[in-house]
Every structure is written in C-alpha cells, then in structure tokens.
Amino acid sequence: MSRTPTVGGNWKMNLDRDASVALARDVCSRLGDAPGVEVAVFVPFPYLLGVGRVIADSGSAVRLGAQDLSDQDNGAFTGEVSASMLIDCAVKTVLAGHSERRHVVGETDQLVGAKTRKALDSGLDVILCVGETIEQRRAGQTDAVNERQVRAGLEGVSPGDMARVTIAYEPVWAIGTGMTATPADAQDAHAKIRALLGSMYSSVLGEETRIQYGGSMKPGNAVELMAQPDIDGGLIGGASLKGEDFQAIVEAAR
Ligand code: 13P
C-alpha cells in the first residue's frame, strides 16, 4: 500500500497581511506543483482570500487550508466561521481538534467530532489532530488518549468519507517546544492509531489512511521521522513560517 505523503504548514496566529502573501508566494514558487507530495497551508482566517489568490495565480498545487471551523451551519454564533464560508474562500481542507484548540480554548472530544463531521458533510477534507500531554505520557496514557480522541473525532464518519480524513499525531509536549518524539516513539503511536483505524473500519482503510506527525518537525529531523513506515508526512508549525525550511521538509516527505 503506498500512501501519498502529506505535509501541512500550520501558520497558527502568526504573520500579517503582507507577510502571509509573501510567504505564500515563496512557498508556491519553491514547490510549484509539488509532485509526489500533497502540500497545504493552514492560514489565519483574515488572510485566506489573499493567500488563496496567490495560490490560484501561481497555478501551484499547494492547497488552501483553514485552522478551525464551526460545527454549526450559520446563525447567532459570534466570532465563529462556518464550513460554507471557508468553501466560499476556496478553502479545501481544515484542521479539527488541534491541541491548541483542545487545551487552550477548551474544545471537547465531542465538539471536535462534530466539527469533523460538519467539515466532511460540507465537502472539505479534514486533518483530525490527536495527541497526549506530557502528564498523560508520563502516566502511560498515550495510547488511551489517542484512541479516545480518534474514536470521538471520527464518531459517525462513514468509511466512504475516510478517504478525505488525515490523522495528525501531535504529542502536545512536542509542539513548539523543540522537543520531538523519537522516531521510534512516533512510529509506535502511529502504528497503534493505524491498527485502531483498522479495527474501527477495515484493515484496508487502516492501511490507506494517512497519519502525519507534528511537533517540532524541522529540516534536521524530518528525514528520520518520515522514514518510519507509518509516518506519512508532517504538520509543521514554526518551521512552516520559513519557505526554505518548509521546502526542505516537503522534500524529505518525497
Ligand atoms: P511546531 O512545529 O511549531 O512544534 O508546531 C506543530 C504544530 O502544532 C502543527 O500543527
């Protein structure tokens, strides 16, 4: 089974309008049609249109992504952004359950599941993010946390929709800290998530679903991480803000 590797740049709440357009231009010109790897950038809401225009004008295969969405269609939900609004801005893919939304904003497993279903039902692709905190890892709960978050995140998701789902395993303690899971630890978590998908759906679907690693991935550690059999790419925070580093990571995935 060969899975096309997938690399995402999660810009988080960084950059300004000019810098986001400049980074998008740089990424598109470096990556072009990025053969052999699927590449997406997850852009702050206010800059989606500007970055989307850069991508469209460049003819690049880089996909436009958003960092979050509402689980609701429309109405009195101040500050929220719906799936249809994202689609209106040419967004193709969206993150659900990033650890900063779970642990900083307080999103529950159930809300993340509702967002995942809303995105899929609306026609978006989804990256469902899961991963344990350092306390959970020390308590030996890594696999149980991943299982709980995967099951709740995919509650009600049909096998047919799973082709549009990528899982991102992002151990919370490795995000933005410079600490990376060892390739062996990351591989172990990925293999267990894949086996879980196999038991929830089918072994074929488990083999076909892509699982990205996220957490301080950089040019210097990307090759070794991505060489693991169950690691199918990366979700990159800090290093995605530099075109050169992001390109090196995409090349490592290829
Ligand atoms: P860093 O690469 O900055 O650790 O962030 C990872 C991440 O959270 C990507 O979603």
Coordinates of C-alpha atoms and ligand atoms in Angstrom, one line a residue, residues 10 12 98 100 170 174-176 214-217 235-238, ligand 1:
N10 CA 0.1 25.5 10.2
K12 CA -1.2 29.5 13.6
H98 CA -5.6 21.0 17.1
E100 CA -4.2 24.4 21.0
E170 CA 0.9 15.7 17.6
A174 CA 6.5 18.3 21.4
I175 CA 4.6 21.3 19.9
G176 CA 6.6 24.5 19.8
G214 CA 3.5 17.1 14.2
G215 CA 5.6 18.6 16.9
S216 CA 8.9 20.5 16.3
M217 CA 9.4 18.9 12.9
L235 CA 2.1 19.0 10.2
I236 CA 4.5 21.8 10.7
G237 CA 4.2 24.9 12.9
G238 CA 7.3 27.1 13.4
Ligands
13P1 P1 5.6 23.2 15.9 O1 6.2 22.6 14.6 O2 5.9 24.7 16.0 O3 6.1 22.4 17.0 O4 4.0 23.1 15.8 C1 3.5 21.8 15.4 C2 2.0 22.0 15.3 O5 1.3 22.3 16.2 C3 1.5 21.9 13.9 O6 0.1 21.9 13.9

